[in-house]
Short mmCIF file of C-alpha atoms in Angstrom, two decimals:
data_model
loop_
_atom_site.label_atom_id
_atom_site.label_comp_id
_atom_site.label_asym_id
_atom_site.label_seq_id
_atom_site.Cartn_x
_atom_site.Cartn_y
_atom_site.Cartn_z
CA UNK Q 1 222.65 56.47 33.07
CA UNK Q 2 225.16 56.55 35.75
CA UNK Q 3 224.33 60.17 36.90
CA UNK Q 4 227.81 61.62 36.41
CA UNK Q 5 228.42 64.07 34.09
CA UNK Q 6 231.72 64.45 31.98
CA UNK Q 7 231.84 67.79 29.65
CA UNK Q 8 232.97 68.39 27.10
CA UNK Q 9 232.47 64.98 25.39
CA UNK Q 10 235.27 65.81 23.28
CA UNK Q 11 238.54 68.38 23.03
CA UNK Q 12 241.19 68.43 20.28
CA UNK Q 13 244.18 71.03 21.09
CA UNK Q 14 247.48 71.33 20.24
CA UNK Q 15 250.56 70.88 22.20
CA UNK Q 16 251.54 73.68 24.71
CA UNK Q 17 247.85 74.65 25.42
CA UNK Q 18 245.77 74.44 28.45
CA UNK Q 19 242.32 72.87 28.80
CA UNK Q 20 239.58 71.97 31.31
CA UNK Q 21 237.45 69.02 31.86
CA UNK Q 22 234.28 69.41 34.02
CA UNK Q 23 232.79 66.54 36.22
CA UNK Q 24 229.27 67.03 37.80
CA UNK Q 25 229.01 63.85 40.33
CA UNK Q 26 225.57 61.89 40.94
CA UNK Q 27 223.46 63.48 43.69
CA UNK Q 28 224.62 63.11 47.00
CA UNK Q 29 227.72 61.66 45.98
CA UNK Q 30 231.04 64.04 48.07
CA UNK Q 31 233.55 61.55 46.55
CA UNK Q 32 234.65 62.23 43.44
CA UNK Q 33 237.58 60.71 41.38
CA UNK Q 34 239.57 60.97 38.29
CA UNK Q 35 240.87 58.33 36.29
CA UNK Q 36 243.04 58.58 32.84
CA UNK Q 37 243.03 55.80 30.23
CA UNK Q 38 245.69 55.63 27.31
CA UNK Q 39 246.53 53.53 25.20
CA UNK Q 40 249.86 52.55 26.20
CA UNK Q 41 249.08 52.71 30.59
CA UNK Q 42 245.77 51.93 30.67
CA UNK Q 43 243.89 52.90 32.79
CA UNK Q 44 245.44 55.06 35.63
CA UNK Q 45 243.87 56.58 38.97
CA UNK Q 46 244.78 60.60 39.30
CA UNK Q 47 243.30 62.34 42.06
CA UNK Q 48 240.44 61.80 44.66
CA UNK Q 49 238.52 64.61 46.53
CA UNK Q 50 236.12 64.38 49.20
CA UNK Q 51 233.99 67.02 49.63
CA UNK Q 52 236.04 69.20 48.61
CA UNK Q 53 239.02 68.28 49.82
CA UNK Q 54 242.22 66.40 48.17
CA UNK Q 55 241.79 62.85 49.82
CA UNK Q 56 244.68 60.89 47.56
CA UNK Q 57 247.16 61.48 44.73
CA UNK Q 58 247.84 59.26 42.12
CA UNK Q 59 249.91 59.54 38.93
CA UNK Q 60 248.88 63.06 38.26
CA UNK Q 61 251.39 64.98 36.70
CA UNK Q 62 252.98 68.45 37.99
CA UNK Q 63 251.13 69.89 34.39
CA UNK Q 64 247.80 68.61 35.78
CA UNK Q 65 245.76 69.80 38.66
CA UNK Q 66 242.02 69.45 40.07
CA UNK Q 67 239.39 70.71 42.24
CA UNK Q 68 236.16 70.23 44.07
CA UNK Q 69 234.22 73.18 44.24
CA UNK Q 70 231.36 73.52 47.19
CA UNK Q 71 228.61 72.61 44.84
CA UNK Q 72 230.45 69.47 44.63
CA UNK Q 73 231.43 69.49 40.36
CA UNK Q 74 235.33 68.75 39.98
CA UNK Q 75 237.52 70.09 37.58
CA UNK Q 76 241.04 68.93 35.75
CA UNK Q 77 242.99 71.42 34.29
CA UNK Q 78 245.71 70.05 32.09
CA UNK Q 79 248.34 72.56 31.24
CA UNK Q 80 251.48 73.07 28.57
CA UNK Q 81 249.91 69.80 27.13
CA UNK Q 82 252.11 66.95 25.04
CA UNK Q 83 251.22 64.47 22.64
CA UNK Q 84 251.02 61.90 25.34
CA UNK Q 85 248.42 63.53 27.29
CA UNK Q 86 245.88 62.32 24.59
CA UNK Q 87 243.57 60.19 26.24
CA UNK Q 88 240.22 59.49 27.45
CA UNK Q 89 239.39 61.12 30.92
CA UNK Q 90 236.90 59.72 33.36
CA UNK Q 91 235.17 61.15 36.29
CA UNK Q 92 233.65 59.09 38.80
CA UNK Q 93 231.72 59.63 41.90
CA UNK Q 94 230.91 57.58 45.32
CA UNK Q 95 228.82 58.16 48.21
CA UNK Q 96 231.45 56.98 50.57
CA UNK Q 97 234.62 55.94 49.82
CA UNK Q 98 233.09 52.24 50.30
CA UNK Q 99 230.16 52.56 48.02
CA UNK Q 100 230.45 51.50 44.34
CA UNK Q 101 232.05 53.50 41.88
CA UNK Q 102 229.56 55.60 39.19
CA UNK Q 103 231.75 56.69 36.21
CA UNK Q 104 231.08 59.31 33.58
CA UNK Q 105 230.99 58.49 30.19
CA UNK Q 106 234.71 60.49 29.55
CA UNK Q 107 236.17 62.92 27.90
CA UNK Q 108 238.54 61.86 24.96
CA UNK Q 109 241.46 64.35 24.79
CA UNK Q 110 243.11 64.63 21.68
CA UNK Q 111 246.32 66.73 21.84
CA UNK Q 112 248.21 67.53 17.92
CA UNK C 1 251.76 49.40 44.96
CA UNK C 2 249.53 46.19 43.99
CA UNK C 3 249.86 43.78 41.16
CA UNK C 4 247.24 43.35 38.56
CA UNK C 5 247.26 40.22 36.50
CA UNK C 6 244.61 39.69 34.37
CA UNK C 7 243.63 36.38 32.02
CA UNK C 8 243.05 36.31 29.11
CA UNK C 9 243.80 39.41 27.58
CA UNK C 10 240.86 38.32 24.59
CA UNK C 11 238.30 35.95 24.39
CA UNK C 12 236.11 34.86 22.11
CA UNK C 13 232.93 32.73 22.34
CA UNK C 14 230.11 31.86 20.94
CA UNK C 15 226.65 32.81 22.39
CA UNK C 16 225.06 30.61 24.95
CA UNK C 17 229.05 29.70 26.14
CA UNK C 18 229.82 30.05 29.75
CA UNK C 19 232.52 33.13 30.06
CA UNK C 20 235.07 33.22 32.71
CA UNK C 21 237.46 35.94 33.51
CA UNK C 22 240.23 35.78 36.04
CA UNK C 23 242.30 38.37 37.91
CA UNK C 24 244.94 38.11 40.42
CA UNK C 25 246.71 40.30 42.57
CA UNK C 26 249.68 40.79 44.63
CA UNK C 27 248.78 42.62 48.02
CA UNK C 28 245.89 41.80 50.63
CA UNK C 29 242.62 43.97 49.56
CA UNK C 30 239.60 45.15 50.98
CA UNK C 31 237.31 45.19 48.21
CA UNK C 32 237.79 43.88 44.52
CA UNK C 33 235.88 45.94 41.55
CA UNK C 34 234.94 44.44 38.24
CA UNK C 35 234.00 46.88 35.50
CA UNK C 36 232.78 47.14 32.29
CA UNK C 37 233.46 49.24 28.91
CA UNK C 38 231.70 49.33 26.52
CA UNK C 39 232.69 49.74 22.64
CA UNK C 40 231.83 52.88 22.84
CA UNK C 41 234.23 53.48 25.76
CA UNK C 42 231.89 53.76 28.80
CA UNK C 43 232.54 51.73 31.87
CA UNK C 44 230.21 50.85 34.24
CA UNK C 45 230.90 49.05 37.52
CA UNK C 46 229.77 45.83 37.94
CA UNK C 47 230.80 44.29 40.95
CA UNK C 48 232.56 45.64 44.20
CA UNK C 49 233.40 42.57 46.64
CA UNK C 50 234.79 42.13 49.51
CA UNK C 51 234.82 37.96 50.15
CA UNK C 52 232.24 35.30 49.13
CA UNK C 53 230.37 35.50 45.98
CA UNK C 54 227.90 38.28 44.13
CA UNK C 55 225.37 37.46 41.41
CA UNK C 56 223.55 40.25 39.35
CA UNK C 57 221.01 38.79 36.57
CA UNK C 58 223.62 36.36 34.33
CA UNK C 59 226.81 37.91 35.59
CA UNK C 60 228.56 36.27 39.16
CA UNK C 61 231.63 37.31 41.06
CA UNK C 62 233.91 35.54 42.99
CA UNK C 63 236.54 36.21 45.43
CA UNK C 64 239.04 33.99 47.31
CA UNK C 65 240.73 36.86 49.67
CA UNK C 66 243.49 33.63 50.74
CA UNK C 67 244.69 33.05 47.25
CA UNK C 68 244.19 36.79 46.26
CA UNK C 69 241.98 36.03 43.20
CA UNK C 70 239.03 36.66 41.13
CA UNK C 71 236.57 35.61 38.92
CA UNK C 72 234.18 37.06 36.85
CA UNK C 73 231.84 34.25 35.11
CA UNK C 74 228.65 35.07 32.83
CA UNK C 75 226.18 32.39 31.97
CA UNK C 76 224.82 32.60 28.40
CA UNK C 77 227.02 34.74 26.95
CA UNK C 78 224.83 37.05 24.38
CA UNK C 79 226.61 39.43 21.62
CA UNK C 80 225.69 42.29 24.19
CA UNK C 81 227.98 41.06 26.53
CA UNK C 82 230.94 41.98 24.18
CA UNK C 83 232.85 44.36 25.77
CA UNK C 84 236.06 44.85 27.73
CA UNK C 85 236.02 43.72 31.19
CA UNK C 86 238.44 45.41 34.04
CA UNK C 87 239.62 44.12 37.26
CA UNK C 88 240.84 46.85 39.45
CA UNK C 89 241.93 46.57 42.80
CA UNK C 90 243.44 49.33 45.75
CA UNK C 91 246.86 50.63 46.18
CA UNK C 92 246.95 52.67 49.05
CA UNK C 93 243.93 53.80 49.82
CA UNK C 94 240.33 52.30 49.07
CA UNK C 95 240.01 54.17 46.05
CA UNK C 96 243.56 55.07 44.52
CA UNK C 97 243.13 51.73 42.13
CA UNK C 98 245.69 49.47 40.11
CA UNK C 99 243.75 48.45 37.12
CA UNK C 100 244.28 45.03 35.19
CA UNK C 101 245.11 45.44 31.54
CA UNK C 102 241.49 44.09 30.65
CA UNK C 103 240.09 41.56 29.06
CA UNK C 104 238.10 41.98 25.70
CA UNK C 105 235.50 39.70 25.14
CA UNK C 106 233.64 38.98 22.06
CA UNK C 107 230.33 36.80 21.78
CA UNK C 108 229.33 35.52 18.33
CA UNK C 109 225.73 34.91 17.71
#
């Protein structure tokens, strides 16, 4: 058990609709991360935040955004959704940005 | 934005085999991760090195920072060890990672 929690474990929507994936990093971990794996990119860093602040931007789409709220959970809200947003979502968490990476177990996003 | 080449894309072996995995990459790093997921599609991190050499139980990584590549060996491969294993390295900062396109492994028993 890495320690990070991913909810929900899974989400089927359709197109156009807006959803939200909750991250809950390991104790004592202010760095958390989100990561996006499809079948066709792999897997793709999105967004970092550090203790509650936006530390680096990845491929994260205009339609997608995130937070780190004071108690330290993240969220990713993905909005007006398309077919190729289905994918599995992971959440990870670090101590420091030089400590190894903890991953949650994802969230697999299926968008009809 | 770095390069991730990663070899070879499947693998199959049968158990007891010595397992290696290679990744390259394009741009100068400061620390090379090695992952693992699972069937069910967890990953877990197995490695994060910097230069030299780490060993955990049957798995050992290598890095040559000069030649900008990787290895990932496991002695004794076991059926448990199937799984897909990721090289990923930084692209701008420590943690914004380029991930290689993984490489699935199957043991036989």
């Amino acid at each position: 058990d890495s320690g990070v929690t991913q909810t929900p474990k899974h989400l089927i929507t359709a197109t156009g609709q807006r959803v939200t994936l909750r991250c809950s990093p390991r104790s004592g971990d202010l760095s958390v991360y989100w990561y996006q794996q499809s079948l066709d990119q792999g897997l793709q860093f999105l967004i970092q935040y550090y203790n509650g602040e936006e530390r680096a931007k990845g491929n994260i789409l205009e339609r997608f955004s995130a937070q780190q709220f004071p108690d330290l959970h993240s969220e990713l809200n993905l909005s007006s959704l398309e077919l190729g947003d289905s994918a599995l979502y992971f959440c990870a968490s670090s101590e420091t940005v030089v400590s190894p990476l903890h991953f949650g177990n994802g969230t697999r996003l299926t968008v009809t | 934005k770095n390069e991730v080449e990663q070899s070879p894309q499947n693998l199959t072996a049968q158990e007891g085999e010595f397992i290696t995995i290679n990744c390259s990459y394009s741009v100068g790093i400061s620390a090379l991760h090695w992952l693992q997921q699972h069937p069910g599609g967890g990953i877990v991190s197995l490695f994060m090195l910097s230069s030299g050499k780490k060993k955990h139980g049957r798995l050992i990584a290598t890095i040559n920072i000069q030649e900008k590549h990787s290895s990932l060996h496991i002695t004794a491969s076991h059926p448990r060890d199937s799984a897909v294993y990721i090289c990923a390295v930084p692209s701008g900062s420590a943690r914004q990672l380029t991930f290689g396109s993984g490489t699935q492994l199957t043991v036989l028993p």
